[in-house]
Amino acid sequence: MKKSYIKALVVATTLAIPFATYSTPALVALKAEANQSVVAASERTYDTEIKIYKDQKDEPSMVSQYIKNPKVAIEDVTPLAKMTQLTELDLPNNELKDITPLSNLVNLQKLDLEANYISDLSPVSKLNKLVYLSFVANEIRDVRPVIELSKKAYINVQNQKVFLEDTEVNKEVKVPIYEKDGEVSTKIRLKSDGGTYSNGVVKWSTPGEKVYEFGVKDPFADTGIFFTGSVIQKVVNEKVAEEVIEFKDVPKGHWSEKAINHLAKEKLFVGYGNGEFGFGDNITRGQVAVLIQKYLKLERNLEQKIKFIDTKGNAYEGAIESVAQAGIMTGYDNGQFRPDGVLTRYEMSVVLQKVFQLKGNEKSVENFTDVPKGHWAEGYVKALADNNISKGDGKGNFLGDDFVTREQYAQFLYNAIKK
C-alpha cells in the first residue's frame, strides 16, 4: 500500500463537515492521508482516512472517517476561514484561484499551495508566523506582497506560468513580472524565435505561441524568495479592424441596436444611403423581399415567369420574383405584389417560418390571447414563439395586425439567424 497526501478540504466538501465546529484553540493541524490500492489504472480506487489532529502528537480527534473514491478538486477555501488555530495547511494540486479567506489564518506556520491557479499573493502578506510558504507552479507575476515575510520565511515561487492576452506582431509588450523592489524583472530569457527584449519590453516579429523565461534559481539577495517561471503569449498578425457601421438615427443602447449593426455588417440591411437606417419606419414588402433574397442568396429564374402587374421596373423587381419563385412570398388575388405596401406581424410570421423552416413544439403551451383559435396564421405565430423569435408584447398579446417597423424586423430576422 502506498501512502500519499491528498486534499485537506475533502473533509469539508465530501463529508460536509462544518469547519466552524472545529475552530478551537486545540486544533493546530489538519492533514489528510490516503492509501492507494495497487490495482489496474482503469479500476483504481482510494480508501482515504481523514484525520484531524488536536495537537502535534498526531492523536486523532473529532473526525475519523473512511471515504471511497474521493474525486474532489478544491476550488474554494472559504470553509477554512474560521479555522484560525491552524498552523499547517497543505492544498497542492487543486484548482484554487482566490485565497482571500486564508488571510484569517494568523497562526499558520507552514502553507503549501503548489500547483494551483493562484495569481495574487496579497492574502498571505500579513500571516507573520509563516516560516515556510510554497507557491510553486501557480500563476504569480508579482512577489512584492511577501517581501517582508521573506526576511524570516522560506518562500518558494518557482516554475510559474503567466498567460498573457493575445498580442500582434511587432507590438511592444511590457514585461509584467515584478521583483522585490517593484521593478520589472530584467532576468529575461527568450525561448521562442523572432523576439527581442529591451528596457522591460518584449516584441515579437513573427506570429505563433511565444515563451520567455524569467528569474534565477538562486533566491534574491537579503530574502528567502525563489522566483522563476515562464510567460506565454499568442502573437497574431496585425488585426484588421472590423467594419463598424453606425446609423445616426438608431438610438444608442436601443434593444434593436445589436441586431441592426449585425445585419448591416452582413450587408443585409444597408439603410437609406444617407447615414440613416430608417428607424421607426414601417418595413415594406419590397424591402422584405430584398432581405430574404440576400440572406438565402436566391437567384432569379428568368424562364419561370411570375407576373405581378405592379412590379415591372421596380427597384425590387428581381428580388420579388426570386422570393415568389421560391414560394416564400406571394401576391394578391388582383395580381398585385404591392412592393411599397407594409407588412403585418401575422404576415411576417409566415415569411420567417418559410425562410427558416421553423417548426412548432407540440408539447409547448405557448398561446397568445389575441390570436384566435383557428386563425390562418396561428401555426406560423406558434412556430416563431416556440423558437424564441417573437414573444409578443410581454403581456400575452402577439399584436398580429400591427405593422412591422424596420427595427422590429431587424430584431426578428436576427433572432431567427441566431437561434
Coordinates of C-alpha atoms in Angstrom, one line a residue:
M1 CA 0.0 0.0 0.0
K2 CA 1.4 3.4 -1.0
K3 CA 0.8 6.4 1.3
S4 CA 0.4 9.9 -0.1
Y5 CA -1.1 13.2 0.9
I6 CA -4.3 14.3 -0.6
K7 CA -6.5 17.4 -0.4
A8 CA -7.4 18.5 3.1
L9 CA -10.7 20.1 2.1
V10 CA -12.1 16.6 1.3
V11 CA -13.2 16.9 4.9
A12 CA -15.5 19.8 4.1
T13 CA -16.6 19.0 0.6
T14 CA -17.1 15.3 0.8
L15 CA -18.1 14.8 4.4
A16 CA -19.9 18.2 4.5
I17 CA -18.3 18.8 8.0
P18 CA -18.8 22.4 9.2
F19 CA -15.3 23.6 9.7
A20 CA -16.5 26.3 12.1
T21 CA -17.3 23.5 14.5
Y22 CA -13.6 22.7 14.9
S23 CA -12.2 26.2 15.1
T24 CA -11.0 25.7 18.6
P25 CA -7.6 26.6 20.2
A26 CA -6.9 22.9 20.5
L27 CA -6.9 22.4 16.7
V28 CA -3.5 23.1 15.3
A29 CA -3.1 20.9 12.2
L30 CA -5.2 19.4 9.5
K31 CA -3.9 16.5 7.4
A32 CA -5.3 14.0 5.0
E33 CA -3.7 10.7 4.4
A34 CA -4.6 8.3 1.5
N35 CA -3.9 4.7 1.0
Q36 CA -3.8 3.8 -2.7
S37 CA -4.7 0.2 -3.6
V38 CA -2.4 -1.5 -6.1
V39 CA -4.8 -2.3 -8.9
A40 CA -5.2 -1.7 -12.7
A41 CA -5.2 2.0 -13.5
S42 CA -8.7 1.7 -15.0
E43 CA -10.0 0.3 -11.7
R44 CA -8.0 2.4 -9.3
T45 CA -9.8 3.3 -6.1
Y46 CA -8.8 5.1 -3.0
D47 CA -9.6 4.3 0.6
T48 CA -9.0 7.6 2.4
E49 CA -8.8 8.1 6.1
I50 CA -9.3 11.7 7.1
K51 CA -8.0 12.7 10.5
I52 CA -8.0 16.0 12.3
Y53 CA -5.2 16.2 14.9
K54 CA -5.7 18.2 18.0
D55 CA -2.0 18.7 18.8
Q56 CA 1.4 17.9 17.5
K57 CA 1.3 14.3 18.8
D58 CA -0.8 13.1 15.9
E59 CA -3.5 11.9 18.1
P60 CA -6.8 11.6 16.1
S61 CA -9.6 13.7 17.4
M62 CA -13.0 14.8 16.3
V63 CA -13.2 13.1 12.9
S64 CA -12.0 9.7 11.6
Q65 CA -13.9 8.7 8.5
Y66 CA -13.2 6.4 5.5
I67 CA -14.1 7.7 2.1
K68 CA -14.4 5.7 -1.1
N69 CA -13.2 7.2 -4.4
P70 CA -12.5 10.9 -3.4
K71 CA -12.6 12.9 -6.7
V72 CA -12.8 16.4 -5.3
A73 CA -10.9 19.2 -6.8
I74 CA -10.9 22.1 -4.4
E75 CA -11.8 25.5 -5.8
D76 CA -13.0 27.3 -2.6
V77 CA -11.2 27.8 0.7
T78 CA -13.9 29.8 2.3
P79 CA -14.7 26.9 4.8
L80 CA -11.2 27.3 6.2
A81 CA -11.6 31.0 7.1
K82 CA -12.7 30.3 10.7
M83 CA -10.1 27.7 11.5
T84 CA -7.8 30.4 12.9
Q85 CA -5.8 28.0 15.0
L86 CA -4.4 26.0 12.1
T87 CA -0.6 26.0 12.0
E88 CA -0.1 23.9 8.9
L89 CA -2.1 23.6 5.7
D90 CA -1.3 21.6 2.6
L91 CA -3.5 22.0 -0.5
P92 CA -1.4 21.2 -3.5
N93 CA -2.7 20.1 -6.9
N94 CA -6.1 21.7 -6.8
E95 CA -8.0 24.4 -8.7
L96 CA -7.6 27.4 -6.3
K97 CA -7.6 30.9 -7.6
D98 CA -8.8 33.1 -4.8
I99 CA -7.2 32.5 -1.5
T100 CA -8.5 35.6 0.3
P101 CA -10.2 33.5 3.1
L102 CA -6.7 32.3 4.2
S103 CA -5.9 35.8 5.3
N104 CA -7.7 34.9 8.6
L105 CA -5.3 32.1 9.5
V106 CA -3.0 34.2 11.5
N107 CA -1.4 31.2 13.3
L108 CA -0.2 29.4 10.1
Q109 CA 3.5 28.4 10.1
K110 CA 3.5 26.3 7.0
L111 CA 1.5 26.7 3.8
D112 CA 1.8 24.6 0.7
L113 CA -0.4 25.7 -2.3
E114 CA 1.7 24.2 -5.0
A115 CA 0.2 23.5 -8.4
N116 CA -3.0 25.7 -8.3
Y117 CA -4.0 28.7 -10.4
I118 CA -3.2 31.5 -7.9
S119 CA -2.0 34.8 -9.2
D120 CA -2.2 37.1 -6.1
L121 CA 0.0 36.7 -3.0
S122 CA -1.6 39.6 -1.1
P123 CA -3.9 37.5 1.1
V124 CA -1.0 35.8 2.8
S125 CA 1.1 39.0 3.2
K126 CA 0.1 39.6 6.9
L127 CA 0.5 36.0 8.1
N128 CA 3.6 36.9 10.1
K129 CA 4.0 33.5 11.7
L130 CA 4.8 31.7 8.4
V131 CA 8.2 30.1 8.2
Y132 CA 7.5 28.1 5.1
L133 CA 5.5 29.1 2.0
S134 CA 5.2 27.2 -1.3
F135 CA 3.5 28.6 -4.4
V136 CA 5.4 26.5 -6.9
A137 CA 3.6 26.1 -10.2
N138 CA 1.0 28.8 -10.0
E139 CA 0.5 32.0 -12.0
I140 CA 2.3 34.5 -9.8
R141 CA 3.7 37.6 -11.5
D142 CA 4.4 39.9 -8.5
V143 CA 6.2 38.9 -5.3
R144 CA 6.2 42.3 -3.6
P145 CA 3.4 41.4 -1.2
V146 CA 5.6 38.8 0.5
I147 CA 8.9 40.7 0.7
E148 CA 8.5 41.3 4.5
L149 CA 7.7 37.7 5.1
S150 CA 10.7 36.6 3.2
K151 CA 13.0 38.1 5.8
K152 CA 12.3 35.2 8.1
A153 CA 10.5 32.7 6.0
Y154 CA 11.5 30.3 3.2
I155 CA 9.3 31.3 0.2
N156 CA 9.3 29.2 -3.0
V157 CA 7.6 30.8 -6.0
Q158 CA 9.3 28.9 -8.7
N159 CA 8.0 27.5 -12.0
Q160 CA 5.2 30.0 -12.5
K161 CA 3.2 30.1 -15.8
V162 CA 1.9 33.5 -16.6
F163 CA -0.5 33.7 -19.5
L164 CA -1.0 37.0 -21.3
E165 CA -3.7 38.1 -23.7
D166 CA -3.0 37.8 -27.4
T167 CA -0.9 40.5 -29.0
E168 CA 0.1 41.4 -32.5
V169 CA 3.3 41.1 -34.5
N170 CA 5.8 44.0 -33.8
K171 CA 3.7 45.3 -30.9
E172 CA 5.7 46.2 -27.8
V173 CA 4.5 44.4 -24.7
K174 CA 5.8 45.4 -21.2
V175 CA 7.1 42.5 -19.1
P176 CA 4.5 42.0 -16.3
I177 CA 6.9 40.4 -13.8
Y178 CA 7.7 42.4 -10.7
E179 CA 10.5 41.6 -8.3
K180 CA 11.1 42.6 -4.7
D181 CA 12.0 46.3 -5.5
G182 CA 8.8 46.8 -7.6
E183 CA 10.9 47.0 -10.7
V184 CA 10.1 44.9 -13.8
S185 CA 12.3 41.7 -13.9
T186 CA 15.4 42.1 -16.0
K187 CA 16.3 38.4 -15.8
I188 CA 14.5 37.6 -19.1
R189 CA 15.5 34.7 -21.5
L190 CA 13.6 34.4 -24.8
K191 CA 12.8 30.8 -25.6
S192 CA 11.0 31.3 -28.9
D193 CA 12.3 32.6 -32.2
G194 CA 11.6 36.1 -33.5
G195 CA 11.7 38.1 -30.3
T196 CA 13.7 41.0 -28.9
Y197 CA 13.9 42.2 -25.3
S198 CA 15.0 45.7 -24.2
N199 CA 14.3 48.0 -21.3
G200 CA 11.5 45.9 -19.9
V201 CA 9.7 45.4 -23.2
V202 CA 9.3 42.3 -25.4
K203 CA 8.5 42.4 -29.1
W204 CA 7.9 39.5 -31.5
S205 CA 8.4 39.8 -35.2
T206 CA 6.6 36.5 -36.1
P207 CA 3.3 35.0 -35.2
G208 CA 2.7 31.9 -33.0
E209 CA 2.8 30.9 -29.4
K210 CA 5.8 32.7 -27.8
V211 CA 7.5 31.9 -24.5
Y212 CA 10.1 33.7 -22.4
E213 CA 11.5 32.7 -19.0
F214 CA 12.2 35.0 -16.0
G215 CA 14.0 34.8 -12.7
V216 CA 17.0 32.9 -11.5
K217 CA 17.2 29.7 -9.4
D218 CA 19.0 31.3 -6.5
P219 CA 17.0 33.4 -4.1
F220 CA 17.0 37.2 -4.1
A221 CA 19.8 38.8 -2.1
D222 CA 18.7 39.5 1.5
T223 CA 15.5 37.5 1.1
G224 CA 14.3 33.9 1.1
I225 CA 12.3 34.1 -2.1
F226 CA 12.9 31.8 -5.1
F227 CA 11.0 33.3 -8.1
T228 CA 11.2 31.8 -11.6
G229 CA 8.7 31.0 -14.4
S230 CA 7.6 31.4 -17.9
V231 CA 5.4 33.9 -19.7
I232 CA 3.3 32.5 -22.5
Q233 CA 1.6 34.7 -25.1
K234 CA 0.0 34.1 -28.5
V235 CA 1.2 36.5 -31.2
V236 CA -1.0 37.1 -34.2
N237 CA -0.6 39.1 -37.4
E238 CA -1.9 42.6 -37.3
K239 CA -5.6 42.6 -36.9
V240 CA -7.8 44.2 -39.5
A241 CA -10.2 46.5 -37.8
E242 CA -13.8 45.3 -38.1
E243 CA -16.0 47.5 -40.1
V244 CA -18.2 49.5 -37.7
I245 CA -21.5 50.7 -39.3
E246 CA -23.4 53.2 -37.3
F247 CA -26.7 54.8 -38.3
K248 CA -27.2 58.2 -37.0
D249 CA -31.0 57.6 -36.4
V250 CA -30.6 54.4 -34.3
P251 CA -30.6 55.3 -30.6
K252 CA -27.5 54.2 -28.6
G253 CA -28.4 51.3 -26.4
H254 CA -31.7 50.6 -28.1
W255 CA -32.8 46.9 -27.8
S256 CA -32.5 46.6 -31.6
E257 CA -29.1 48.2 -32.0
K258 CA -27.1 44.9 -31.9
A259 CA -29.4 43.3 -34.4
I260 CA -29.2 46.2 -36.8
N261 CA -25.5 46.5 -36.6
H262 CA -25.0 42.8 -37.2
L263 CA -27.3 42.8 -40.3
A264 CA -25.6 45.9 -41.6
K265 CA -22.2 44.3 -41.3
E266 CA -23.5 41.3 -43.2
K267 CA -24.7 43.6 -45.9
L268 CA -28.3 42.6 -45.4
F269 CA -29.7 45.9 -44.1
V270 CA -27.9 48.8 -45.8
G271 CA -30.0 51.8 -44.7
Y272 CA -31.1 54.6 -46.9
G273 CA -27.7 55.6 -48.1
N274 CA -27.7 58.9 -46.2
G275 CA -26.4 57.5 -42.9
E276 CA -29.9 56.7 -41.7
F277 CA -31.4 53.3 -41.1
G278 CA -35.0 54.4 -41.3
F279 CA -35.6 53.8 -37.6
G280 CA -39.3 53.9 -36.9
D281 CA -40.4 53.5 -40.5
N282 CA -42.6 50.6 -41.4
I283 CA -40.8 48.0 -43.4
T284 CA -42.2 47.4 -46.9
R285 CA -42.9 44.1 -48.7
G286 CA -40.3 45.0 -51.3
Q287 CA -37.7 45.6 -48.7
V288 CA -38.5 42.3 -47.0
A289 CA -38.2 40.5 -50.4
V290 CA -34.7 42.0 -50.8
L291 CA -33.6 40.9 -47.3
I292 CA -34.8 37.3 -48.0
Q293 CA -33.2 37.2 -51.4
K294 CA -29.8 38.4 -50.0
Y295 CA -29.9 36.1 -47.0
L296 CA -30.9 32.9 -48.9
K297 CA -28.8 34.0 -52.0
L298 CA -31.7 33.3 -54.2
E299 CA -31.2 33.6 -58.0
R300 CA -34.0 34.7 -60.3
N301 CA -35.1 32.1 -62.8
L302 CA -35.8 34.1 -66.0
E303 CA -37.5 31.1 -67.6
Q304 CA -40.0 30.9 -64.7
K305 CA -42.2 33.9 -65.2
I306 CA -44.3 35.1 -62.2
K307 CA -46.0 38.3 -63.3
F308 CA -47.1 40.9 -60.9
I309 CA -48.8 43.9 -62.5
D310 CA -47.2 46.4 -60.2
T311 CA -43.5 45.3 -60.1
K312 CA -42.2 46.0 -63.6
G313 CA -39.3 48.5 -63.4
N314 CA -39.5 48.5 -59.6
A315 CA -36.1 48.6 -57.8
Y316 CA -37.0 45.4 -56.0
E317 CA -38.4 43.5 -59.1
G318 CA -35.6 40.9 -59.2
A319 CA -35.8 40.1 -55.5
I320 CA -39.6 40.0 -55.6
E321 CA -39.6 37.4 -58.4
S322 CA -36.9 35.4 -56.7
V323 CA -38.8 35.0 -53.4
A324 CA -42.1 34.4 -55.3
Q325 CA -40.5 31.6 -57.3
A326 CA -39.2 30.1 -54.0
G327 CA -42.8 30.1 -52.7
I328 CA -41.8 32.4 -49.7
M329 CA -43.9 35.4 -50.6
T330 CA -47.0 35.6 -52.8
G331 CA -49.1 38.4 -54.3
Y332 CA -52.7 39.2 -54.0
D333 CA -55.7 37.9 -56.0
N334 CA -55.8 41.0 -58.2
G335 CA -52.3 40.3 -59.5
Q336 CA -50.5 42.8 -57.4
F337 CA -47.5 42.3 -55.1
R338 CA -47.7 45.8 -53.5
P339 CA -43.9 46.3 -53.1
D340 CA -44.5 49.5 -51.3
G341 CA -47.1 48.0 -49.0
V342 CA -46.5 47.4 -45.4
L343 CA -46.2 44.1 -43.6
T344 CA -48.3 43.0 -40.6
R345 CA -46.9 40.9 -37.8
Y346 CA -49.1 38.0 -39.0
E347 CA -47.6 38.2 -42.5
M348 CA -44.1 38.5 -41.0
S349 CA -44.6 35.2 -39.1
V350 CA -45.5 33.4 -42.4
V351 CA -42.4 34.8 -44.2
L352 CA -39.9 33.9 -41.4
Q353 CA -41.4 30.4 -40.9
K354 CA -40.9 29.7 -44.6
V355 CA -37.4 31.2 -44.8
F356 CA -36.1 29.3 -41.7
Q357 CA -38.3 26.2 -41.9
L358 CA -39.4 26.7 -38.3
K359 CA -41.4 24.0 -36.6
G360 CA -43.6 24.4 -33.5
N361 CA -43.2 22.4 -30.4
E362 CA -46.2 20.1 -30.0
K363 CA -45.6 20.0 -26.2
S364 CA -45.5 23.8 -25.9
V365 CA -48.5 25.5 -24.4
E366 CA -47.3 28.9 -25.8
N367 CA -50.5 30.8 -26.7
F368 CA -51.3 34.5 -27.3
T369 CA -54.6 35.7 -26.0
D370 CA -55.2 37.8 -29.1
V371 CA -54.6 35.1 -31.7
P372 CA -58.0 33.5 -32.3
K373 CA -58.1 29.7 -32.3
G374 CA -58.0 28.5 -35.9
H375 CA -56.7 31.8 -37.3
W376 CA -54.9 31.4 -40.6
A377 CA -51.6 32.5 -39.1
E378 CA -51.9 30.6 -35.8
G379 CA -49.4 27.9 -36.7
Y380 CA -46.9 30.4 -38.0
V381 CA -47.1 32.5 -34.9
K382 CA -46.7 29.5 -32.7
A383 CA -43.6 28.4 -34.6
L384 CA -42.0 31.9 -34.0
A385 CA -42.8 31.8 -30.3
D386 CA -41.6 28.2 -29.8
N387 CA -38.3 29.1 -31.4
N388 CA -37.9 32.3 -29.3
I389 CA -38.0 34.6 -32.3
S390 CA -41.0 36.5 -31.1
K391 CA -42.6 36.6 -27.6
G392 CA -45.2 39.2 -28.3
D393 CA -45.6 42.3 -26.2
G394 CA -44.8 40.7 -22.9
K395 CA -48.5 40.8 -21.8
G396 CA -49.7 37.7 -23.7
N397 CA -50.5 39.5 -26.9
F398 CA -49.0 39.0 -30.4
L399 CA -50.5 42.1 -31.9
G400 CA -50.7 40.4 -35.3
D401 CA -52.4 43.2 -37.2
D402 CA -49.8 45.8 -36.2
F403 CA -47.4 46.9 -38.9
V404 CA -43.7 45.8 -38.5
T405 CA -41.1 48.6 -38.3
R406 CA -37.7 48.2 -39.8
E407 CA -36.0 47.9 -36.4
Q408 CA -38.6 45.3 -35.3
Y409 CA -38.0 43.2 -38.5
A410 CA -34.2 43.5 -37.9
Q411 CA -34.6 42.0 -34.5
F412 CA -36.9 39.2 -35.7
L413 CA -34.5 38.4 -38.5
Y414 CA -31.5 38.5 -36.2
N415 CA -33.3 36.2 -33.7
A416 CA -34.1 33.7 -36.4
I417 CA -30.5 33.7 -37.8
K418 CA -29.0 33.2 -34.3
K419 CA -31.5 30.7 -32.9

